[in-house]
XYZ file of C-alpha atoms in Angstrom:
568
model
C 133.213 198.906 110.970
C 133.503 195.322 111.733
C 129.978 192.829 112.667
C 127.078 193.854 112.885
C 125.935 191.908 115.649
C 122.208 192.640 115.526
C 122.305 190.906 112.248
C 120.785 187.341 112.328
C 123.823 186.265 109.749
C 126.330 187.306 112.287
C 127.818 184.366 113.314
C 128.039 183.991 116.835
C 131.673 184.014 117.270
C 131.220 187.977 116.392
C 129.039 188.754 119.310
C 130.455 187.558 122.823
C 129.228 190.151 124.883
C 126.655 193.955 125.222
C 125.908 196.193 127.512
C 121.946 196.876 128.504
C 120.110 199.721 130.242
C 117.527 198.926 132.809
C 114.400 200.775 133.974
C 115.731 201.329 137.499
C 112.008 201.367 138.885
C 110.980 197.757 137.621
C 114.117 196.042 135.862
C 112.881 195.763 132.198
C 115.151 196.332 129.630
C 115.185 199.710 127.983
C 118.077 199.105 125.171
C 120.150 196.171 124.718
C 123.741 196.743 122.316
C 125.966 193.712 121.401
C 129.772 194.306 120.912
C 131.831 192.195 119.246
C 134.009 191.112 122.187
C 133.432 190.563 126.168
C 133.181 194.101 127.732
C 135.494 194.863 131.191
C 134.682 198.828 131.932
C 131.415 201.205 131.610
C 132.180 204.445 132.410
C 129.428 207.166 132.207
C 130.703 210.574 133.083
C 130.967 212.710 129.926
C 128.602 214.076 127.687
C 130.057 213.045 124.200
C 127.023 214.195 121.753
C 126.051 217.482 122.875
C 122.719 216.241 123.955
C 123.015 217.302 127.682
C 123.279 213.804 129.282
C 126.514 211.623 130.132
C 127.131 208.915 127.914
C 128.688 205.617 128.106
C 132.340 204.459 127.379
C 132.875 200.594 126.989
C 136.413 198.868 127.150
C 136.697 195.581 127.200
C 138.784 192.801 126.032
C 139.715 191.784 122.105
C 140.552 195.446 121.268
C 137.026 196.509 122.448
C 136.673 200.535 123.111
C 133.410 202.075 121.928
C 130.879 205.036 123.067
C 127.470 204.709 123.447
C 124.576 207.091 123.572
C 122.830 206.743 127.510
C 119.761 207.041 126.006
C 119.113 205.117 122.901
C 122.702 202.656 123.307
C 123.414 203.758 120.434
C 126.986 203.169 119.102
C 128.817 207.089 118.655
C 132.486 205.231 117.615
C 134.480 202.832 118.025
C 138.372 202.313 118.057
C 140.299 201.674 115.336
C 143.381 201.204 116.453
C 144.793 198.243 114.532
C 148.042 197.602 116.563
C 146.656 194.565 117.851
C 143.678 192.989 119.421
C 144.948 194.164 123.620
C 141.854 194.994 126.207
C 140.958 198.380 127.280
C 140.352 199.690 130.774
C 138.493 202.067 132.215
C 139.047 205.552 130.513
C 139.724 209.032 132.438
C 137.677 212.064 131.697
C 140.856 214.821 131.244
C 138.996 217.791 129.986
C 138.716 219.019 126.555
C 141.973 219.641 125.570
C 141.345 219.937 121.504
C 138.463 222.181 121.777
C 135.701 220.431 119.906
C 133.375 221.331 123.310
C 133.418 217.333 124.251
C 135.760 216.290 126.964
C 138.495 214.050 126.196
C 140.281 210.636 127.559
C 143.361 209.041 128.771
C 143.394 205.430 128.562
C 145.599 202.392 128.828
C 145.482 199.136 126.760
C 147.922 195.979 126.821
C 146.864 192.710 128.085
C 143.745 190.298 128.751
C 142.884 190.284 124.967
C 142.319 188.038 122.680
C 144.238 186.659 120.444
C 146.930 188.628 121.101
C 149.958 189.423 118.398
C 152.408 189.471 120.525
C 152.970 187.858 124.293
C 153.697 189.550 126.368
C 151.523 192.097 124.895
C 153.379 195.513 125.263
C 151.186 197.541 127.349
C 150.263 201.702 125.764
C 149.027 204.776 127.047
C 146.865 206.663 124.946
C 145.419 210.448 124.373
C 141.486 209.513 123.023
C 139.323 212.139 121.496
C 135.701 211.866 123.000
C 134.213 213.132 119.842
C 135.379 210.358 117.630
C 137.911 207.878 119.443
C 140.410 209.094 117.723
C 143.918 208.650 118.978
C 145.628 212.092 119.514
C 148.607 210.863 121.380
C 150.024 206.898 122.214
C 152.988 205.947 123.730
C 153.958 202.484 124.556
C 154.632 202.295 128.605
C 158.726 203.104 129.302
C 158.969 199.408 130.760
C 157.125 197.749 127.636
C 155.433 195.440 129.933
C 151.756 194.990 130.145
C 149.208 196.896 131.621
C 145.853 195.388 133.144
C 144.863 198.478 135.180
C 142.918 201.460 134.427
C 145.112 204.555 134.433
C 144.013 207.414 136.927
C 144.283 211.294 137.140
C 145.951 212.397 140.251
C 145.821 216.056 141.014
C 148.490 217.824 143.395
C 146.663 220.895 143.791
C 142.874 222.255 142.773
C 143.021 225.251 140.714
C 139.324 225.674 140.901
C 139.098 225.995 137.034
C 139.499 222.284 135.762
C 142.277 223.138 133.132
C 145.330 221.805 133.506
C 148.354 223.356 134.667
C 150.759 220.888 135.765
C 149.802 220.020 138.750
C 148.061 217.051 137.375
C 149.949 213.435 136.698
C 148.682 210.493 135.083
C 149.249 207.252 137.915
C 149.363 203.951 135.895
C 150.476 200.214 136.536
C 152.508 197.443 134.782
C 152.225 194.063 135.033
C 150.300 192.276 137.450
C 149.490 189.941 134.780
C 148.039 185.889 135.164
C 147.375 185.084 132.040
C 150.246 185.918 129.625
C 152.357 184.938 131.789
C 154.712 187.626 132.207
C 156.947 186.817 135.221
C 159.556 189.951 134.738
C 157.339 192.336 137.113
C 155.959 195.930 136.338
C 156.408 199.228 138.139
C 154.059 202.349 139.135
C 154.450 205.604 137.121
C 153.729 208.815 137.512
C 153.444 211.085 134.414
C 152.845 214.876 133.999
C 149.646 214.888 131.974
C 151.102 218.540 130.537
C 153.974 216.842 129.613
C 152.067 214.089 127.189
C 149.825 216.499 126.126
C 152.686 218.596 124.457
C 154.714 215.761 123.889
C 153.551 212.540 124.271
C 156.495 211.421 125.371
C 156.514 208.623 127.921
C 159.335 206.847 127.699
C 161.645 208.785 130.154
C 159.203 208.678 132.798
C 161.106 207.022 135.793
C 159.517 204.875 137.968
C 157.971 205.394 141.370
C 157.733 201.997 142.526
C 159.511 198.617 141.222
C 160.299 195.685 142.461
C 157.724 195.128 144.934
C 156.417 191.275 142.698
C 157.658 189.503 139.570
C 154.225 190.110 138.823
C 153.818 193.862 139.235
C 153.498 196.426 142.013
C 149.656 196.589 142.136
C 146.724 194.437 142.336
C 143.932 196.774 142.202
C 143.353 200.572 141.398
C 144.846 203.508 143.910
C 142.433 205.039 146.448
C 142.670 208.781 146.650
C 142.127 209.946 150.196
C 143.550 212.894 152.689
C 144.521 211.129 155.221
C 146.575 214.094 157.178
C 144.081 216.944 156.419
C 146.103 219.036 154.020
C 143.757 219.074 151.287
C 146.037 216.648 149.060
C 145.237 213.064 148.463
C 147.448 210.555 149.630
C 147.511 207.301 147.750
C 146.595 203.913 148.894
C 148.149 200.939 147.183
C 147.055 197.236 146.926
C 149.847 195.474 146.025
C 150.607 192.030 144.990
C 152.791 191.447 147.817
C 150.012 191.185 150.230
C 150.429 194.293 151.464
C 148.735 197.988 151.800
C 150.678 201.100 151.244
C 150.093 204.794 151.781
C 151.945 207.142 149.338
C 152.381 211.044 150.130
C 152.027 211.845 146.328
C 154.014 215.249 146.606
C 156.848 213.143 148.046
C 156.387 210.473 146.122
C 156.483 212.353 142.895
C 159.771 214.633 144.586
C 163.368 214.257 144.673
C 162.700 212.927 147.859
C 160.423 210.451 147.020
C 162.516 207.058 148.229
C 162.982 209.195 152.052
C 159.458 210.635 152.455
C 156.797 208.930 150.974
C 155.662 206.554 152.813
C 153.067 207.471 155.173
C 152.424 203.430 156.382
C 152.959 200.177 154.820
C 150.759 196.939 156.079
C 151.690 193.910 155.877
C 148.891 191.524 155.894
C 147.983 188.805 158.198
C 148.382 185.262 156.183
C 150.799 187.514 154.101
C 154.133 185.599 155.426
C 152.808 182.766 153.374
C 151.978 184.489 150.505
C 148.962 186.670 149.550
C 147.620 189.100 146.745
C 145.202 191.635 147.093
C 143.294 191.227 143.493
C 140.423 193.896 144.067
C 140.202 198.242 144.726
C 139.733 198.834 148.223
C 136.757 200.444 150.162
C 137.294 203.353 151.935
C 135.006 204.467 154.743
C 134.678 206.106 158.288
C 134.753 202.615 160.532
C 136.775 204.521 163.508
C 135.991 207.472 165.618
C 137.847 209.955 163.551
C 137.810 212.081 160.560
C 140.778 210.150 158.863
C 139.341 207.260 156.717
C 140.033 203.898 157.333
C 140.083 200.950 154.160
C 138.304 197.648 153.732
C 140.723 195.067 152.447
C 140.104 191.756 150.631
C 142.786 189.737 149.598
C 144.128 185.896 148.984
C 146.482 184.241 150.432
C 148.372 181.197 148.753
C 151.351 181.076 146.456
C 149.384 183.521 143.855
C 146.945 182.828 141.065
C 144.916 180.636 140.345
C 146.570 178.778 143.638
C 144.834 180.457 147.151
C 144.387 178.735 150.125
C 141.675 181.396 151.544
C 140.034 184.638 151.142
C 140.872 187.105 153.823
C 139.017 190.084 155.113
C 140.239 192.857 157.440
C 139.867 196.951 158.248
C 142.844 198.726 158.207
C 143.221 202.256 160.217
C 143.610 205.183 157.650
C 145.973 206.940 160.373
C 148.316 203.908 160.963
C 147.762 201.091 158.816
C 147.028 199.094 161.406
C 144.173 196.026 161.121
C 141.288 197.087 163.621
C 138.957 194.755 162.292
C 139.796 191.321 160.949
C 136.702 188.840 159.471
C 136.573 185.078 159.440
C 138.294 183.967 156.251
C 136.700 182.229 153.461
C 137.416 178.964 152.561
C 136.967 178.445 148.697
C 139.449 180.568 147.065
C 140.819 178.952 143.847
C 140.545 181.009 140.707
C 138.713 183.708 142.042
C 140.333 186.806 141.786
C 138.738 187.615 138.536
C 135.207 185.734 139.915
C 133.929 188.312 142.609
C 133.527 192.383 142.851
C 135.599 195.263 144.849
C 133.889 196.287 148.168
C 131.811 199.171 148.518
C 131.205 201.184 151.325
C 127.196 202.513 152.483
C 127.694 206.179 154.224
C 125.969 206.868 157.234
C 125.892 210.457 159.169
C 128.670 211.548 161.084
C 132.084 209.250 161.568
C 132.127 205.471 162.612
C 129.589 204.159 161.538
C 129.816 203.337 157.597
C 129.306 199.896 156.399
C 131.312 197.666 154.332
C 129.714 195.534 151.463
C 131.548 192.695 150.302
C 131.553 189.342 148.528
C 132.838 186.308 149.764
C 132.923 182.959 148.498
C 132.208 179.691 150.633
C 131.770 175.657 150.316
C 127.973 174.667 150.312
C 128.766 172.275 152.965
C 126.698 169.623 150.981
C 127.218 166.915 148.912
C 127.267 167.304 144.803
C 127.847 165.704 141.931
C 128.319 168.939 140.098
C 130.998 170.075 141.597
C 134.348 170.866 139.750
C 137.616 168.470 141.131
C 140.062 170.484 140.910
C 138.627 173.362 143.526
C 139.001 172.920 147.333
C 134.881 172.199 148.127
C 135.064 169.586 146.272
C 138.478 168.006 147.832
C 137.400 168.774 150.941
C 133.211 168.025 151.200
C 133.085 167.108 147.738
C 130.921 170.064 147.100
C 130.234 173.467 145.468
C 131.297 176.967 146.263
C 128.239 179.728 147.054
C 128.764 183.280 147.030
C 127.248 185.618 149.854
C 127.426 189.508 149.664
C 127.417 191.007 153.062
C 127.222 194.206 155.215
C 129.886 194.227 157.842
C 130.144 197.058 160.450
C 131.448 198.491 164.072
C 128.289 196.820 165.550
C 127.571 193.849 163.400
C 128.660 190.397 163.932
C 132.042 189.774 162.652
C 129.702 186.956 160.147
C 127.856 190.275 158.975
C 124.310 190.820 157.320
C 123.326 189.040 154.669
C 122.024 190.659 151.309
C 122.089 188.182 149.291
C 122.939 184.086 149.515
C 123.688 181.706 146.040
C 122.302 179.684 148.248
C 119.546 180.930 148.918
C 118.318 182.429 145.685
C 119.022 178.866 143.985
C 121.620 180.439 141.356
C 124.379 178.913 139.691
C 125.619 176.385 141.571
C 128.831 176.554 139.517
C 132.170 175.565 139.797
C 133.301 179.282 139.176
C 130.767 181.887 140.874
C 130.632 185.201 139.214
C 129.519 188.561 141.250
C 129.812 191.588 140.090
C 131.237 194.921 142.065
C 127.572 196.334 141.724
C 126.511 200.103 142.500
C 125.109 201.379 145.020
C 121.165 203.707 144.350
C 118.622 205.931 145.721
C 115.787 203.637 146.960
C 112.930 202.980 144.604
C 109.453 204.160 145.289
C 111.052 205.464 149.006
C 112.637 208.335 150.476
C 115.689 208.280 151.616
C 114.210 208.904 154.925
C 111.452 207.350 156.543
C 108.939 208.921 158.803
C 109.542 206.365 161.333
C 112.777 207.093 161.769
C 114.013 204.238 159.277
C 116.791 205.327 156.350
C 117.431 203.612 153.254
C 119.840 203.139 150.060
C 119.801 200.329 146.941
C 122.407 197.752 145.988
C 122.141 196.704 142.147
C 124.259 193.356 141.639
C 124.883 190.822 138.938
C 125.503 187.354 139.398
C 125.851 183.871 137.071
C 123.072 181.918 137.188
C 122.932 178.464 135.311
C 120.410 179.038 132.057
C 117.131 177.097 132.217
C 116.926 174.240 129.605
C 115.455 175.662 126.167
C 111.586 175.543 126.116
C 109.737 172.531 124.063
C 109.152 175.879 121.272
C 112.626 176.909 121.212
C 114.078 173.100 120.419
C 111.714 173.026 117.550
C 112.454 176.023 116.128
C 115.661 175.249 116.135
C 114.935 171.635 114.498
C 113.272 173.681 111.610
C 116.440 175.279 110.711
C 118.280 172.440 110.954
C 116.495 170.498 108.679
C 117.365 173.162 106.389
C 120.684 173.212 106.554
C 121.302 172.685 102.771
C 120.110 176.246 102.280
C 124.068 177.122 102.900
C 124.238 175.427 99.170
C 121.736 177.742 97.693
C 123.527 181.131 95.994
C 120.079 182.433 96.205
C 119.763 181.901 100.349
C 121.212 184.772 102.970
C 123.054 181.916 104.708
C 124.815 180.713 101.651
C 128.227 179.827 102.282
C 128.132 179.618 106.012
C 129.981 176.659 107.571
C 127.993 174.239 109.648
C 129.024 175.768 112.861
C 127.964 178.937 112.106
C 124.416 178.534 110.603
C 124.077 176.494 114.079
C 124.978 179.449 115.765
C 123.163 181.730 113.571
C 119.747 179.642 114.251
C 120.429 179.592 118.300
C 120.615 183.174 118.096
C 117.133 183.665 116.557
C 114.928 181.436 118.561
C 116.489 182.731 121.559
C 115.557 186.082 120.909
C 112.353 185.132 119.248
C 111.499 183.371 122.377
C 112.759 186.583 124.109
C 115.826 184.565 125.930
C 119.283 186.188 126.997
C 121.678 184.492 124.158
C 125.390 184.517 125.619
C 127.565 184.287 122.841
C 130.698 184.090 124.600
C 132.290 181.965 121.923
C 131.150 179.803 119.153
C 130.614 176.932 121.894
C 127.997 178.471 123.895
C 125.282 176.116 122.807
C 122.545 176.431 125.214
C 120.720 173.830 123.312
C 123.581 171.028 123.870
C 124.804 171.914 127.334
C 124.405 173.865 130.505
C 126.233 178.049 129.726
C 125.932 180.840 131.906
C 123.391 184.266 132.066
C 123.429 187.465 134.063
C 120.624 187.911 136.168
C 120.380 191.547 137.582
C 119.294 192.303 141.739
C 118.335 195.083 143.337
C 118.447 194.619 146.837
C 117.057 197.626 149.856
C 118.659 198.238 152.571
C 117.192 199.656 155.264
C 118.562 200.825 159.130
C 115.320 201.294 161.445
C 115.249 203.340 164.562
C 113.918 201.187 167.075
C 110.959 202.132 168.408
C 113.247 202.774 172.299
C 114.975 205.026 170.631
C 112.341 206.520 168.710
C 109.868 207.363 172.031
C 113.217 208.553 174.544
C 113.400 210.859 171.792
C 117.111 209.905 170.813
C 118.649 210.577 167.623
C 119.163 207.165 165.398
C 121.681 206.882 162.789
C 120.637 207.353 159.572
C 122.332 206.235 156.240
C 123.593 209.069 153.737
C 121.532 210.031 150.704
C 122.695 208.636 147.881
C 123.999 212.331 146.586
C 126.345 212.208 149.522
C 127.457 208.591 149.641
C 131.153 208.247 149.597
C 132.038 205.170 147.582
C 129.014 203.722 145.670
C 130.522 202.020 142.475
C 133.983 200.468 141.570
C 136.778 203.178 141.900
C 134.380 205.177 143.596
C 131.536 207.724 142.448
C 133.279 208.573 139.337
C 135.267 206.125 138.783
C 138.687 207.867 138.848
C 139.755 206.312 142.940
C 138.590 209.448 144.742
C 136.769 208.792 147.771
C 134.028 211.862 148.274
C 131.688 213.471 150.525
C 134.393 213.014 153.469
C 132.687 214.648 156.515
């Protein structure tokens, strides 16, 4: 089954990354489960053990894919799957299709691992049992190129029942890739999901869309939206071509796909010169019209790690067009892996729904921190900060601020981290306030540089150190352990007896020899108030959706599968 990485003798190498649940109300840890590599994707839609609550699928990079109980985090299975050590995505609920009662996955793997066997890593589409992670079906992807996307379930028509029958298609991605450096592009495919249950075949599967990047067609996840009100999604492509598409899917999956398909293509601005967009887009109600438009971040430069800028704009769901276009950032190296997706805060009626995004900017100070090779530093030899912002029809194009690096006093590294987040229902509020006020919650993650270890911690650790020689004793647990790895082994337990986060990213990560990075968790309110004009003329004042009818509160949306919801 691989380390245990709750054992003390694990060496640290074993552990580089968990997941932990958090008491929503005051933000103390409820269960904390290491995994032996760095997690990528928690999904927690399906019930896997029959206990009447969603649990928890992890993929992540190194080969990780495991399940976890919601309640307890404890570990239900874990993959086996020995062809290699390739990263996992985010998995798609499909339905029980084996009839065990416990709903079961499609996932893709190939690229962004870990030692990988082979580069590039041929990317795979899989059939996963929920019960036990078994692999029912795999095919390698008809291109053999890799895959760094999530796949997604796109339905053609509802047949009210959930079961499948054939209108369904599995939508994945190849290539895209910047690390295995794979420069011989990727296509889009669409795959009858009745054809690789019965089958599994994948390999005839044409294409969709080529040729659009030596690196790939997209950059991000699809968007599922109607965008011409008949009751089938369209798609809505970032693409590594700095550009935005809109797919009919019917047509797009037709004989007459090449003709018919496209319902608008956007190029860009910056895009002439080269630009990616990296990150899922945000779809919300911006204009005055039941047709949803899309918040767009992107890069433009010569492609990764190379960007001259981060650029933000609003494109019309109807045309394509930009109708709203931000002030760009200014530090942009290396980030495209660094910052979250947008997300999009519902309020009543069209028009009005706000954006929430990260950017990243220079600190606009001097440091002697700061990293050479990124453009703060070669231009006011300084660090980058990250900001996350609301943006909006009636806010300044600068946008409100929810939280500020440099504000809170984080990091102040030379590669910011922010997660995508998730939007919540508002703690210890209603939604709804008598005074006319409305509310929602944005939870966050962001890098913070670790405090230096406590006078207590540095002499535990001293005390193991001085006895080392116990790795020459048959009769001591750490018997045989290299030098490296008793070190490791003695970080781990006075950080946790001292009750300190431990990353274990690699073998390196000594927080007791230099400076490492920890996650430190926000949840942030926000709040629209009825002035009190409004409030006395008796006028009605916009109020933001309850969280049960938000449209797009997490990465890829509600559930995670790219299907914006709760359209008015």
């Amino acid at each position: 089954m691989g380390a245990d990485c709750s054992d003390s003798t694990t060496p640290a190498s074993a552990c580089a990354g968990g997941i932990e649940a958090l008491d929503g109300a005051t933000g103390r840890t409820i269960w904390r489960s290491r995994l032996e590599q760095r997690p990528m994707a928690v999904s927690c839609e399906a019930d896997l053990n029959k206990d009447g609550l969603p649990d928890c699928l992890v993929g992540g990079r190194g080969g990780l894919l495991s399940a976890h109980d919601a309640a307890t985090g404890a570990r239900l299975w874990r993959s086996l799957v020995t062809r290699g050590r390739k990263a996992y995505f985010t998995a798609q609920p499909i339905g029980d299709v084996d009839d065990d009662g416990v709903p079961d996955f499609v996932q893709t793997r190939g690229g962004g691992g870990d030692d990988l066997d082979e580069l590039p890593p041929k990317g795979e589409l899989l059939l996963l049992s929920g019960a036990t992670g078994a692999e029912t079906a795999w095919q390698y992807v008809p291109d053999r190129r890799p895959v760094h996307l999530p796949p997604q379930i796109v339905r053609l028509a509802d047949n009210g029942r959930g079961s499948d029958d054939g209108s369904r298609r599995i939508l994945f991605s190849t290539g895209g890739d910047f690390e295995d450096g794979d420069r011989q592009g990727g296509a889009l495919y669409l795959l009858r999901l009745k054809t690789f249950l019965l089958s599994g075949e994948a390999a005839k599967t044409a294409p969709v869309i080529s040729g659009v990047s030596h690196k790939g067609p997209l950059g991000g996840p699809a968007t599922l939206a109607d965008l011409n009100s008949d009751s089938r999604p369209e798609l809505i492509l970032p693409l590594l071509n700095g550009s935005v598409m809109a797919a009919d899917v019917t047509h797009l999956f037709g004989s007459q796909r090449r003709v018919r398909s496209t319902v608008w293509r956007a190029d860009l601005p910056g895009s002439v010169k080269g630009a990616e967009v990296r990150w899922a887009l945000a779809p919300g109600f911006f204009s005055q019209d039941r047709v949803p438009d899309f918040f767009v971040q992107y890069c433009v430069g010569p492609g990764y790690p190379v960007y001259r800028s981060q650029r933000f704009v609003v494109l019309d769901g109807s045309t394509g067009r930009v109708i709203k276009e931000l002030p760009p950032a200014e530090a942009a190296v290396g980030i495209a892996g660094s910052l979250g997706s947008p997300l999009t805060v519902s309020f009543e009626g069209v028009g009005q729904d706000l954006f929430l995004h990260w950017r990243l900017d220079c600190r606009r100070r001097r440091t002697s921190g700061a990293a050479k090779w990124l453009p703060c530093w070669r231009r006011f030899n300084a660090n980058s900060a990250a900001q996350l912002l609301l943006v909006g029809q009636h806010i300044p194009a600068s946008g409100v601020t929810v939280y500020d690096e440099r504000a809170e006093n984080d990091s102040s590294s030379d590669r910011p981290l922010a997660t995508t987040g998730t939007l919540a229902p508002p703690v210890n509020r209603n939604s709804h306030g008598n005074d006319g006020s409305s509310s929602i919650d944005a939870v966050f993650a962001v890098a913070s540089t670790a405090d230096d270890p406590a006078s207590q911690e540095q002499t535990c650790l001293d005390s193991y150190l001085s006895r080392s020689a116990d790795r020459f004793n048959r009769a001591s647990k750490s018997h045989g352990m290299s030098a490296r790895r008793y070190r490791a082994m003695a970080m781990r337990r006075c950080s946790q007896k001292f009750n300190k986060i431990y990353s274990t990213h690699n073998i390196n990560s000594d927080r007791f020899a230099s400076k490492f990075k920890q996650l430190v968790v926000y949840r942030r309110r926000i709040t629209c108030h009825c002035n009190r004009r409004a409030r006395v003329s008796n006028r009605k004042c916009l109020r933001i959706l309850p969280y049960s009818e938000q449209r797009w509160t997490a990465y890829m949306g509600n559930r995670a599968d790219g299907y914006l919801r709760n359209a008015p």
